[in-house]
Short mmCIF file of C-alpha atoms and ligand atoms in Angstrom, two decimals:
data_model
loop_
_atom_site.label_atom_id
_atom_site.label_comp_id
_atom_site.label_asym_id
_atom_site.label_seq_id
_atom_site.Cartn_x
_atom_site.Cartn_y
_atom_site.Cartn_z
CA MET A 1 -37.23 -10.45 3.40
CA SER A 2 -36.90 -12.73 0.38
CA GLU A 3 -38.94 -12.05 -2.73
CA THR A 4 -40.73 -14.99 -4.35
CA PRO A 5 -38.24 -16.36 -6.88
CA HIS A 6 -38.75 -14.97 -10.35
CA LEU A 7 -35.42 -16.01 -11.81
CA ASN A 8 -33.88 -19.48 -11.91
CA VAL A 9 -30.13 -19.75 -12.25
CA LEU A 10 -28.11 -22.94 -12.52
CA ALA A 11 -24.57 -22.33 -11.23
CA VAL A 12 -22.15 -24.87 -12.69
CA ALA A 13 -18.88 -25.38 -10.86
CA PRO A 14 -16.26 -27.98 -9.95
CA GLU A 15 -16.32 -27.08 -6.23
CA CYS A 16 -18.64 -25.42 -3.71
CA PHE A 17 -18.22 -24.57 -0.01
CA PRO A 18 -19.09 -26.22 2.39
CA LEU A 19 -19.34 -29.40 0.31
CA ILE A 20 -15.79 -29.29 -1.02
CA LYS A 21 -13.22 -26.50 -1.32
CA THR A 22 -9.72 -26.07 -2.69
CA GLY A 23 -9.82 -22.27 -3.07
CA GLY A 24 -11.86 -19.11 -3.29
CA LEU A 25 -13.98 -20.39 -6.18
CA ALA A 26 -15.77 -22.71 -3.75
CA ASP A 27 -16.44 -19.84 -1.33
CA VAL A 28 -17.96 -17.75 -4.09
CA VAL A 29 -20.13 -20.52 -5.55
CA GLY A 30 -21.30 -21.45 -2.06
CA ALA A 31 -22.14 -17.88 -1.04
CA LEU A 32 -23.92 -16.57 -4.15
CA PRO A 33 -27.21 -18.53 -3.76
CA GLY A 34 -27.79 -17.06 -0.30
CA ALA A 35 -26.74 -13.60 -1.46
CA LEU A 36 -29.11 -13.64 -4.44
CA ALA A 37 -32.15 -15.23 -2.76
CA PRO A 38 -33.43 -11.98 -1.18
CA ALA A 39 -33.60 -10.45 -4.67
CA GLY A 40 -35.84 -13.27 -5.91
CA CYS A 41 -33.23 -15.51 -7.50
CA ASP A 42 -33.45 -19.29 -7.10
CA MET A 43 -29.85 -20.30 -7.71
CA ARG A 44 -29.02 -24.01 -7.64
CA VAL A 45 -25.55 -25.47 -7.92
CA LEU A 46 -24.60 -28.30 -10.27
CA MET A 47 -21.38 -30.10 -9.40
CA PRO A 48 -19.74 -33.55 -9.38
CA LEU A 49 -20.37 -35.96 -6.52
CA TYR A 50 -16.82 -36.56 -5.24
CA PRO A 51 -16.38 -38.90 -2.26
CA ALA A 52 -15.72 -35.90 0.04
CA VAL A 53 -19.07 -34.43 -1.03
CA THR A 54 -20.89 -37.67 -0.19
CA GLU A 55 -19.83 -37.21 3.45
CA ASN A 56 -21.43 -33.76 3.54
CA VAL A 57 -24.74 -34.20 1.71
CA GLY A 58 -28.14 -34.38 3.30
CA LYS A 59 -31.38 -35.78 1.86
CA CYS A 60 -31.18 -36.80 -1.80
CA LYS A 61 -33.54 -37.57 -4.68
CA ALA A 62 -32.61 -38.86 -8.15
CA VAL A 63 -33.91 -36.60 -10.92
CA HIS A 64 -32.34 -38.12 -14.02
CA ALA A 65 -30.38 -41.16 -15.18
CA TYR A 66 -27.82 -41.37 -18.00
CA ASP A 67 -27.04 -44.75 -19.57
CA ASP A 68 -23.78 -43.41 -20.88
CA LEU A 69 -22.21 -40.19 -19.68
CA PHE A 70 -18.73 -40.23 -21.17
CA GLY A 71 -18.15 -43.92 -20.64
CA GLY A 72 -20.44 -45.05 -17.83
CA GLN A 73 -23.81 -44.77 -16.17
CA ALA A 74 -24.67 -41.66 -14.16
CA LEU A 75 -27.40 -40.38 -11.89
CA ILE A 76 -28.27 -36.76 -11.28
CA ILE A 77 -29.24 -36.30 -7.67
CA ALA A 78 -31.03 -33.33 -6.15
CA SER A 79 -29.97 -32.60 -2.63
CA GLU A 80 -30.73 -29.94 -0.06
CA THR A 81 -27.76 -29.52 2.11
CA ALA A 82 -26.15 -26.81 4.25
CA GLY A 83 -28.76 -24.36 3.01
CA LEU A 84 -27.91 -25.06 -0.63
CA ASN A 85 -29.97 -26.62 -3.39
CA ALA A 86 -27.45 -28.78 -5.19
CA TYR A 87 -27.64 -31.12 -8.16
CA LEU A 88 -24.90 -33.70 -7.89
CA ILE A 89 -23.53 -35.82 -10.70
CA GLU A 90 -23.06 -39.34 -9.43
CA ALA A 91 -20.80 -40.87 -12.07
CA PRO A 92 -18.44 -43.29 -10.28
CA HIS A 93 -16.30 -43.89 -13.39
CA LEU A 94 -15.46 -40.15 -13.43
CA PHE A 95 -15.68 -38.84 -9.88
CA ASP A 96 -15.45 -41.64 -7.32
CA ARG A 97 -11.74 -41.17 -6.60
CA PRO A 98 -9.74 -40.21 -3.55
CA GLY A 99 -7.94 -36.91 -3.28
CA ASN A 100 -8.64 -33.53 -4.67
CA PRO A 101 -11.16 -32.77 -7.46
CA TYR A 102 -8.42 -32.23 -10.02
CA VAL A 103 -5.34 -34.25 -9.08
CA GLY A 104 -4.58 -37.70 -7.71
CA ALA A 105 -2.42 -38.59 -4.71
CA ASP A 106 0.70 -38.34 -6.91
CA GLY A 107 -0.03 -34.63 -7.44
CA LYS A 108 -0.67 -35.19 -11.16
CA GLU A 109 -3.86 -34.17 -12.96
CA TRP A 110 -6.28 -37.03 -13.56
CA PRO A 111 -5.57 -38.13 -17.16
CA ASP A 112 -9.26 -38.01 -18.08
CA ASN A 113 -9.98 -34.50 -16.74
CA HIS A 114 -11.20 -33.50 -20.20
CA LEU A 115 -13.94 -36.14 -19.96
CA ARG A 116 -14.71 -35.50 -16.29
CA PHE A 117 -15.37 -31.80 -16.82
CA ALA A 118 -16.93 -32.23 -20.23
CA ALA A 119 -19.45 -34.37 -18.33
CA LEU A 120 -20.11 -31.50 -15.91
CA SER A 121 -20.66 -29.16 -18.86
CA ARG A 122 -22.81 -31.70 -20.75
CA VAL A 123 -25.16 -32.16 -17.80
CA ALA A 124 -25.36 -28.37 -17.39
CA ALA A 125 -26.37 -28.03 -21.04
CA ASP A 126 -28.97 -30.79 -20.65
CA PHE A 127 -30.40 -28.94 -17.65
CA GLY A 128 -30.63 -25.84 -19.80
CA LEU A 129 -32.53 -27.86 -22.38
CA GLY A 130 -35.03 -29.14 -19.83
CA LEU A 131 -33.52 -32.26 -18.24
CA ALA A 132 -34.98 -31.70 -14.76
CA GLY A 133 -38.51 -31.08 -16.04
CA ASP A 134 -39.98 -29.31 -13.04
CA TRP A 135 -37.14 -26.81 -12.63
CA ARG A 136 -35.69 -25.09 -15.65
CA PRO A 137 -33.01 -22.40 -15.46
CA ASP A 138 -33.44 -19.00 -17.09
CA ILE A 139 -29.69 -18.61 -16.89
CA VAL A 140 -26.90 -21.20 -16.93
CA HIS A 141 -23.96 -19.62 -15.10
CA ALA A 142 -20.66 -21.47 -15.62
CA HIS A 143 -17.63 -20.94 -13.37
CA ASP A 144 -14.11 -21.38 -14.76
CA TRP A 145 -12.83 -23.76 -17.46
CA GLN A 146 -14.33 -26.86 -15.90
CA ALA A 147 -17.78 -25.61 -16.86
CA GLY A 148 -16.53 -23.95 -20.04
CA LEU A 149 -18.16 -26.29 -22.55
CA ALA A 150 -21.69 -25.83 -21.18
CA ALA A 151 -22.62 -22.98 -23.53
CA ALA A 152 -20.97 -24.76 -26.47
CA TYR A 153 -22.95 -27.95 -25.88
CA MET A 154 -26.16 -25.97 -25.63
CA ARG A 155 -25.37 -24.21 -28.88
CA MET A 156 -24.62 -27.53 -30.59
CA SER A 157 -27.62 -29.38 -29.30
CA GLY A 158 -29.40 -28.89 -32.61
CA GLU A 159 -32.27 -27.04 -30.98
CA THR A 160 -32.52 -23.51 -32.26
CA ARG A 161 -32.13 -20.93 -29.56
CA SER A 162 -35.79 -20.51 -28.87
CA ARG A 163 -37.01 -18.00 -26.33
CA LYS A 164 -37.04 -20.84 -23.80
CA THR A 165 -33.37 -21.68 -24.13
CA PRO A 166 -31.55 -20.19 -21.16
CA LYS A 167 -29.01 -17.42 -21.51
CA THR A 168 -25.45 -18.29 -20.60
CA VAL A 169 -22.89 -16.53 -18.42
CA ILE A 170 -19.32 -17.55 -17.70
CA THR A 171 -17.26 -16.17 -14.84
CA ILE A 172 -13.48 -16.20 -15.02
CA HIS A 173 -12.01 -16.80 -11.58
CA ASN A 174 -8.51 -17.36 -12.85
CA LEU A 175 -7.34 -17.04 -16.43
CA ALA A 176 -4.22 -19.06 -15.67
CA PHE A 177 -6.30 -22.24 -15.76
CA GLN A 178 -7.74 -22.73 -19.22
CA GLY A 179 -8.46 -26.44 -19.71
CA LEU A 180 -6.37 -27.13 -22.82
CA TYR A 181 -6.46 -30.61 -24.41
CA PRO A 182 -5.15 -32.19 -27.62
CA ALA A 183 -7.36 -31.93 -30.69
CA ARG A 184 -7.53 -35.74 -30.97
CA HIS A 185 -10.10 -35.72 -28.13
CA LEU A 186 -12.67 -33.83 -30.25
CA ALA A 187 -14.78 -36.86 -31.10
CA ALA A 188 -14.61 -38.30 -27.57
CA LEU A 189 -15.88 -34.96 -26.28
CA GLY A 190 -18.76 -35.00 -28.76
CA LEU A 191 -17.55 -31.80 -30.41
CA PRO A 192 -18.18 -31.53 -34.17
CA ALA A 193 -15.03 -31.00 -36.25
CA ASP A 194 -16.37 -27.72 -37.64
CA THR A 195 -16.23 -26.12 -34.16
CA PHE A 196 -12.45 -26.51 -34.17
CA THR A 197 -11.69 -23.07 -35.61
CA SER A 198 -10.10 -19.92 -34.28
CA ASP A 199 -13.53 -18.37 -33.74
CA GLY A 200 -14.69 -21.59 -32.06
CA ILE A 201 -13.08 -23.89 -29.52
CA GLU A 202 -9.62 -24.08 -31.07
CA TYR A 203 -6.84 -22.42 -29.11
CA PHE A 204 -3.34 -22.53 -30.60
CA GLY A 205 -3.96 -26.01 -32.02
CA GLN A 206 -5.64 -27.38 -28.89
CA ILE A 207 -9.18 -27.64 -27.57
CA GLY A 208 -9.73 -24.77 -25.12
CA PHE A 209 -12.51 -25.33 -22.59
CA LEU A 210 -12.35 -21.81 -21.16
CA LYS A 211 -11.99 -20.32 -24.60
CA ALA A 212 -15.15 -22.15 -25.69
CA GLY A 213 -16.95 -20.55 -22.76
CA LEU A 214 -15.71 -17.10 -23.73
CA ILE A 215 -16.81 -17.59 -27.32
CA TYR A 216 -20.24 -19.17 -26.83
CA SER A 217 -21.55 -17.51 -23.65
CA ASP A 218 -23.92 -14.56 -23.78
CA ALA A 219 -21.98 -12.72 -21.07
CA VAL A 220 -18.51 -12.96 -19.58
CA THR A 221 -17.73 -11.73 -16.10
CA THR A 222 -14.74 -11.81 -13.81
CA VAL A 223 -14.32 -11.16 -10.12
CA SER A 224 -13.03 -7.58 -9.93
CA PRO A 225 -13.12 -4.46 -12.11
CA THR A 226 -9.32 -4.14 -12.21
CA TYR A 227 -8.83 -7.76 -13.30
CA ALA A 228 -11.51 -7.23 -15.97
CA ASN A 229 -9.25 -4.55 -17.46
CA GLU A 230 -5.97 -6.36 -16.87
CA ILE A 231 -7.02 -9.48 -18.77
CA ARG A 232 -7.68 -7.42 -21.87
CA THR A 233 -3.95 -6.67 -22.09
CA PRO A 234 -1.17 -8.98 -23.33
CA ALA A 235 0.56 -8.71 -19.93
CA LEU A 236 -2.18 -10.53 -18.02
CA GLY A 237 -4.44 -11.83 -20.79
CA MET A 238 -2.61 -15.18 -20.83
CA GLY A 239 -3.13 -15.43 -24.57
CA LEU A 240 -6.88 -14.80 -24.37
CA ASP A 241 -6.82 -10.99 -24.45
CA GLY A 242 -7.58 -11.07 -28.19
CA VAL A 243 -10.64 -13.26 -27.66
CA LEU A 244 -11.86 -11.05 -24.82
CA ASN A 245 -11.37 -7.86 -26.82
CA ALA A 246 -13.21 -9.32 -29.79
CA ARG A 247 -16.40 -9.82 -27.80
CA PRO A 248 -19.12 -7.26 -28.48
CA GLU A 249 -19.51 -6.41 -24.78
CA PRO A 250 -16.54 -5.86 -22.47
CA VAL A 251 -15.97 -8.30 -19.62
CA THR A 252 -17.92 -7.22 -16.54
CA GLY A 253 -15.92 -7.11 -13.30
CA ILE A 254 -18.04 -7.85 -10.22
CA LEU A 255 -16.17 -7.97 -6.91
CA ASN A 256 -16.42 -11.00 -4.70
CA GLY A 257 -17.67 -10.65 -1.16
CA ILE A 258 -17.30 -12.86 1.88
CA ASP A 259 -19.99 -14.51 3.99
CA LEU A 260 -20.38 -12.10 6.90
CA ASP A 261 -21.80 -14.83 9.15
CA VAL A 262 -18.94 -17.25 8.55
CA TRP A 263 -16.41 -14.44 8.99
CA ASN A 264 -17.50 -12.41 11.99
CA PRO A 265 -14.92 -11.62 14.68
CA ALA A 266 -17.69 -10.74 17.14
CA GLU A 267 -19.20 -14.22 16.98
CA ASP A 268 -16.48 -16.47 15.62
CA GLU A 269 -16.46 -19.67 17.68
CA ALA A 270 -13.14 -20.77 16.24
CA ILE A 271 -11.19 -17.91 17.80
CA GLU A 272 -9.75 -17.42 21.28
CA GLU A 273 -11.68 -14.27 22.18
CA PRO A 274 -14.41 -12.59 20.10
CA TYR A 275 -13.94 -8.87 19.46
CA SER A 276 -15.42 -5.93 17.58
CA THR A 277 -14.42 -2.33 16.80
CA ARG A 278 -15.63 -1.34 20.23
CA ARG A 279 -13.72 -4.16 21.92
CA LEU A 280 -10.62 -4.09 19.78
CA LYS A 281 -8.36 -4.60 22.80
CA LYS A 282 -9.53 -8.20 22.95
CA LYS A 283 -7.75 -8.88 19.68
CA ALA A 284 -4.57 -9.01 21.78
CA LYS A 285 -5.67 -12.30 23.37
CA ASN A 286 -6.01 -13.80 19.92
CA LYS A 287 -2.52 -12.57 19.09
CA LEU A 288 -1.04 -14.21 22.15
CA ALA A 289 -2.88 -17.48 21.38
CA LEU A 290 -1.55 -17.39 17.83
CA GLN A 291 2.02 -16.72 18.97
CA GLN A 292 1.72 -19.70 21.32
CA HIS A 293 0.22 -21.94 18.62
CA PHE A 294 3.08 -21.21 16.23
CA GLY A 295 5.81 -21.24 18.89
CA LEU A 296 6.58 -17.54 18.36
CA ASP A 297 7.98 -15.24 21.04
CA GLU A 298 5.08 -14.01 23.17
CA ASP A 299 5.73 -10.37 22.36
CA PRO A 300 2.73 -8.02 22.13
CA ASP A 301 4.88 -5.36 20.47
CA ALA A 302 6.14 -7.46 17.57
CA LEU A 303 4.28 -6.80 14.31
CA LEU A 304 2.76 -10.23 13.65
CA ALA A 305 2.05 -10.80 9.95
CA CYS A 306 0.23 -13.87 8.67
CA LEU A 307 0.01 -15.55 5.31
CA ILE A 308 -2.80 -17.98 4.37
CA SER A 309 -2.54 -19.24 0.85
CA ARG A 310 -2.20 -21.85 -1.81
CA LEU A 311 1.56 -21.99 -2.27
CA THR A 312 1.96 -21.32 -5.98
CA ASP A 313 3.92 -18.93 -8.14
CA GLN A 314 0.79 -16.76 -8.60
CA LYS A 315 0.78 -15.85 -4.92
CA GLY A 316 4.30 -14.33 -4.84
CA ILE A 317 5.21 -16.05 -1.56
CA ASP A 318 8.86 -16.30 -2.62
CA LEU A 319 9.05 -12.49 -2.39
CA VAL A 320 8.19 -12.70 1.31
CA PHE A 321 11.05 -15.13 1.97
CA GLU A 322 13.43 -12.70 0.27
CA CYS A 323 12.31 -9.92 2.60
CA LEU A 324 12.35 -11.97 5.80
CA PRO A 325 15.80 -10.99 7.13
CA GLY A 326 14.91 -7.28 7.00
CA PHE A 327 11.40 -7.75 8.38
CA ILE A 328 12.44 -10.01 11.25
CA GLY A 329 15.45 -7.81 11.99
CA LYS A 330 13.14 -4.83 12.51
CA GLY A 331 10.81 -6.62 14.90
CA GLY A 332 8.42 -8.52 12.65
CA GLN A 333 7.02 -12.03 13.08
CA LEU A 334 5.39 -14.32 10.52
CA ALA A 335 2.83 -17.14 10.85
CA LEU A 336 2.27 -19.06 7.62
CA LEU A 337 -0.44 -21.55 6.65
CA GLY A 338 -0.48 -23.08 3.20
CA SER A 339 0.21 -25.97 0.92
CA GLY A 340 0.97 -26.60 -2.73
CA ASP A 341 4.23 -26.30 -4.58
CA ARG A 342 6.84 -28.53 -2.87
CA ALA A 343 9.70 -26.04 -3.33
CA LEU A 344 7.67 -23.25 -1.67
CA GLU A 345 6.61 -25.60 1.12
CA LYS A 346 10.29 -26.29 1.77
CA LEU A 347 11.16 -22.58 1.81
CA ALA A 348 8.37 -22.10 4.37
CA THR A 349 9.53 -24.90 6.69
CA ASP A 350 13.16 -23.82 6.31
CA ALA A 351 12.20 -20.27 7.30
CA ALA A 352 10.52 -21.55 10.48
CA ALA A 353 13.62 -23.59 11.33
CA GLY A 354 15.98 -20.70 10.54
CA TYR A 355 14.07 -18.06 12.51
CA ALA A 356 12.95 -19.92 15.63
CA GLY A 357 10.53 -17.84 17.67
CA LYS A 358 10.03 -15.41 14.80
CA VAL A 359 8.57 -17.51 11.97
CA GLY A 360 6.04 -20.34 12.33
CA THR A 361 4.84 -22.55 9.49
CA PHE A 362 2.00 -25.02 9.16
CA ILE A 363 1.93 -26.92 5.88
CA GLY A 364 -1.59 -28.11 5.17
CA TYR A 365 -5.15 -26.94 4.80
CA ASP A 366 -6.95 -25.95 8.00
CA GLU A 367 -10.12 -23.85 7.94
CA THR A 368 -10.27 -23.39 11.74
CA LEU A 369 -6.63 -22.32 11.98
CA SER A 370 -7.24 -19.80 9.20
CA HIS A 371 -9.89 -18.14 11.42
CA ARG A 372 -7.51 -18.06 14.38
CA MET A 373 -4.79 -16.50 12.23
CA GLN A 374 -7.06 -13.81 10.84
CA ALA A 375 -8.10 -12.99 14.41
CA GLY A 376 -4.62 -13.07 15.95
CA ALA A 377 -2.38 -11.43 13.38
CA ASP A 378 -1.84 -7.68 13.02
CA MET A 379 -1.46 -7.89 9.28
CA ILE A 380 -2.05 -10.31 6.39
CA LEU A 381 0.39 -10.49 3.46
CA ILE A 382 -0.88 -11.04 -0.09
CA PRO A 383 2.00 -10.30 -2.49
CA SER A 384 0.34 -11.96 -5.53
CA ARG A 385 1.82 -11.51 -9.00
CA PHE A 386 -1.78 -11.41 -10.22
CA GLU A 387 -5.01 -11.85 -8.27
CA PRO A 388 -8.43 -11.94 -9.94
CA CYS A 389 -10.10 -10.94 -6.68
CA GLY A 390 -8.66 -12.53 -3.56
CA LEU A 391 -10.71 -13.25 -0.46
CA THR A 392 -8.17 -13.30 2.36
CA GLN A 393 -7.68 -9.51 2.19
CA LEU A 394 -11.46 -9.09 2.59
CA ILE A 395 -11.39 -11.36 5.62
CA GLY A 396 -8.38 -9.43 6.93
CA LEU A 397 -10.30 -6.16 6.64
CA ARG A 398 -13.25 -7.64 8.51
CA TYR A 399 -10.94 -8.84 11.30
CA GLY A 400 -8.95 -5.59 11.59
CA THR A 401 -5.91 -7.49 10.31
CA LEU A 402 -4.51 -4.94 7.89
CA PRO A 403 -3.87 -6.33 4.41
CA LEU A 404 -0.52 -5.68 2.79
CA VAL A 405 -1.17 -6.46 -0.86
CA ALA A 406 0.33 -6.26 -4.31
CA ARG A 407 -1.41 -3.60 -6.40
CA THR A 408 -3.13 -5.93 -8.84
CA GLY A 409 -6.61 -7.25 -9.65
CA GLY A 410 -9.11 -7.35 -6.82
CA LEU A 411 -6.40 -6.50 -4.30
CA ALA A 412 -6.06 -3.07 -5.91
CA ASP A 413 -9.84 -2.60 -5.76
CA THR A 414 -10.38 -3.44 -2.10
CA VAL A 415 -7.49 -2.04 -0.04
CA ILE A 416 -6.65 1.67 0.39
CA ASP A 417 -2.91 2.21 0.70
CA ALA A 418 -1.60 4.09 3.71
CA ASN A 419 0.25 6.70 1.71
CA ALA A 420 0.71 10.09 3.34
CA ALA A 421 -2.41 11.60 1.76
CA ALA A 422 -4.63 8.66 2.69
CA VAL A 423 -3.32 8.64 6.25
CA GLN A 424 -3.98 12.35 6.56
CA ALA A 425 -7.46 11.98 5.07
CA ARG A 426 -8.12 9.05 7.43
CA ALA A 427 -8.95 6.83 4.48
CA ALA A 428 -6.26 4.12 4.59
CA THR A 429 -7.15 0.50 5.33
CA GLY A 430 -3.90 -1.32 4.51
CA PHE A 431 -0.84 -1.25 2.28
CA GLN A 432 -0.36 -1.69 -1.46
CA PHE A 433 2.87 -2.14 -3.36
CA ALA A 434 3.92 -2.00 -6.99
CA PRO A 435 6.00 -2.90 -8.91
CA ILE A 436 5.55 -6.41 -7.60
CA ASP A 437 9.09 -7.31 -6.60
CA ALA A 438 10.98 -8.14 -3.41
CA GLU A 439 12.61 -4.75 -3.11
CA THR A 440 9.31 -2.86 -3.17
CA LEU A 441 7.71 -5.39 -0.83
CA GLY A 442 10.63 -4.81 1.54
CA PHE A 443 10.06 -1.04 1.52
CA THR A 444 6.36 -1.57 2.12
CA LEU A 445 6.98 -3.86 5.09
CA GLU A 446 9.14 -1.05 6.51
CA ARG A 447 6.27 1.41 6.00
CA ALA A 448 4.01 -0.97 7.89
CA LEU A 449 6.51 -1.41 10.74
CA ASP A 450 6.72 2.35 10.96
CA LEU A 451 2.97 2.90 11.21
CA TYR A 452 2.63 0.02 13.65
CA ARG A 453 4.77 2.08 16.03
CA GLN A 454 2.13 4.85 15.81
CA PRO A 455 -0.73 3.03 17.56
CA GLU A 456 -3.30 5.79 17.11
CA ILE A 457 -2.92 5.71 13.33
CA TRP A 458 -2.84 1.90 13.25
CA LYS A 459 -5.95 1.60 15.41
CA GLY A 460 -7.77 4.09 13.18
CA MET A 461 -6.91 2.00 10.15
CA GLN A 462 -8.15 -1.14 11.88
CA LYS A 463 -11.50 0.44 12.73
CA ARG A 464 -11.91 1.74 9.21
CA ALA A 465 -11.00 -1.64 7.77
CA MET A 466 -13.52 -3.38 10.00
CA ALA A 467 -16.24 -0.93 8.95
CA GLN A 468 -15.63 -1.53 5.23
CA ASP A 469 -18.46 -3.34 3.47
CA VAL A 470 -16.96 -6.63 2.32
CA GLY A 471 -20.23 -8.57 2.10
CA TRP A 472 -22.14 -9.68 -0.97
CA GLU A 473 -25.00 -7.20 -1.08
CA ALA A 474 -23.65 -4.72 -3.62
CA SER A 475 -22.26 -7.44 -5.88
CA ALA A 476 -25.45 -9.48 -5.66
CA ARG A 477 -27.29 -6.47 -7.08
CA GLN A 478 -24.83 -6.35 -9.98
CA TYR A 479 -25.31 -10.06 -10.76
CA MET A 480 -29.09 -9.60 -10.70
CA ALA A 481 -28.82 -6.62 -13.05
CA LEU A 482 -26.64 -8.68 -15.39
CA TYR A 483 -29.07 -11.64 -15.42
CA GLU A 484 -32.11 -9.43 -15.88
CA GLY A 485 -30.37 -7.52 -18.65
CA LEU A 486 -29.77 -10.77 -20.54
CA LEU A 487 -33.39 -11.83 -20.32
P1 LIG B 1 -7.45 -18.63 -4.41
O1 LIG B 1 -8.84 -19.01 -4.73
O2 LIG B 1 -6.68 -18.12 -5.57
O3 LIG B 1 -6.71 -19.70 -3.67
P2 LIG B 1 -8.69 -16.65 -2.64
O4 LIG B 1 -8.07 -15.61 -1.78
O5 LIG B 1 -9.76 -16.23 -3.55
O6 LIG B 1 -7.49 -17.37 -3.41
O7 LIG B 1 -9.36 -17.76 -1.74
C1 LIG B 1 -8.64 -18.63 -0.93
C2 LIG B 1 -9.57 -19.22 0.10
O8 LIG B 1 -8.98 -20.42 0.61
C3 LIG B 1 -9.78 -18.32 1.31
O9 LIG B 1 -11.05 -18.61 1.87
C4 LIG B 1 -8.65 -18.77 2.25
O10 LIG B 1 -8.92 -18.49 3.59
C5 LIG B 1 -8.60 -20.24 1.98
N1 LIG B 1 -7.31 -20.91 2.17
C6 LIG B 1 -6.24 -20.90 1.33
N2 LIG B 1 -5.26 -21.70 1.79
C7 LIG B 1 -5.72 -22.22 2.94
C8 LIG B 1 -5.18 -23.15 3.90
N3 LIG B 1 -3.98 -23.67 3.75
N4 LIG B 1 -5.95 -23.49 4.96
C9 LIG B 1 -7.17 -22.95 5.12
N5 LIG B 1 -7.74 -22.09 4.26
C10 LIG B 1 -7.03 -21.73 3.19
C1 LIG B 2 -9.57 -17.68 -8.00
C2 LIG B 2 -8.66 -16.48 -7.87
C3 LIG B 2 -8.97 -15.60 -6.67
C4 LIG B 2 -10.46 -15.39 -6.51
C5 LIG B 2 -11.17 -16.73 -6.48
C6 LIG B 2 -12.68 -16.59 -6.33
O1 LIG B 2 -9.12 -18.77 -7.29
O2 LIG B 2 -7.30 -16.87 -7.84
O3 LIG B 2 -8.34 -14.34 -6.82
O4 LIG B 2 -10.73 -14.68 -5.34
O5 LIG B 2 -10.93 -17.42 -7.67
O6 LIG B 2 -13.24 -15.82 -7.35
#
């Protein structure tokens, strides 16, 4: 039962599922409003109106017009769509472009990204200061660098921070992306020169969008407790550990969840055969379908691992290719879905060509196929060099597809390694490895192959994994406590 809303939150983000998605950020921004509604939170999402979003939106109503939003006219449109209350920024000069939200068809960042996402932040700040009249947020919650200037613009609006001015939160989904731009853009961004200091928006001589968010927001969160600690160290702080440590309050780590209706093996229409802990045998049909789809040998006894990922250095995919000869030689198979870095894409297609019947690759982005892979595989590999939270291991747990993960960030927080003690205590749900290198990954794949040959232990792990709570409820409570604490 939902409480009557007593808290309004404006979530500000560059992407949101199901309107548009390039990664886990969209899943999180799309899931939080539904997760927080039962606690009495009216969360609405502010984002750009890209062409792909236009195809997905329902009924719309204009709530505000700008004569000049960073170089052109803009309309703010309220829309109820796919169960979300969204405010969309219709600014054709900034957002009406083909391709992905951040890069053009040539794979290069749009040259005016600083203006495009300053516009997102500017509108967020205006909302905070009362732009939409009838609906005013108590909290403006920015996600990642693209929304990083929102708190700064609110601070600089000239209005004193009266009791009515919303509190601001920023969530770091990935510290590797910081939104750094040359100082010469200061005036174009409407940022006063006196903000360009080391305790303001200046970051090693450049304008730092994320840094601005970390400096000016009332609270900073990230998406797992372990990552919250890691980013306060030079090793994973990406140059911002000093800024994070200087804040009066430590960064709060709140784990992501997954949408348990979207990801439900018992009712998933995308998969070959629904299954549950009680009907785990049916998972085998999904495995066979997946082997057929990827042209793999139809062998029920092969340990079928899958990998579903952006192909970037962060994700450590290269380590998997190094371990392939050993893994395949000992009876493993691999199905890979991903896109990104051209060199990694080539390694993936080469592997499929080199290990016919053992490795299958699909280069691209395919939501339906990702469901079929989670259902059909025995194991999902996530060897990330760093991982703020990670969602595919949570989906793997839910589907009884045991995650084999690097011990870092949210991966460390969500998977229990099958070491001898955990196996004996019947606590294990997957495999962790550290240090994060090919040799240790290789040993860990061998551990997995070993346990796979002990079906009783493996089945126990699957059932435990599937029973793990990977939904949003607990984390939603933590977000509510954070918001309420700020007010
Ligand atoms: P990140 O946001 O760093 O890419 P996450 O694990 O948080 O990593 O989220 C990735 C999300 O994108 C998951 O929902 C995953 O299933 C999905 N995903 C990644 N690559 C693909 C792909 N090629 N096709 C379909 N879904 C993908
Ligand atoms: C980022 C991170 C990922 C996280 C996602 C959602 O893309 O790389 O670890 O799960 O954001 O928070």
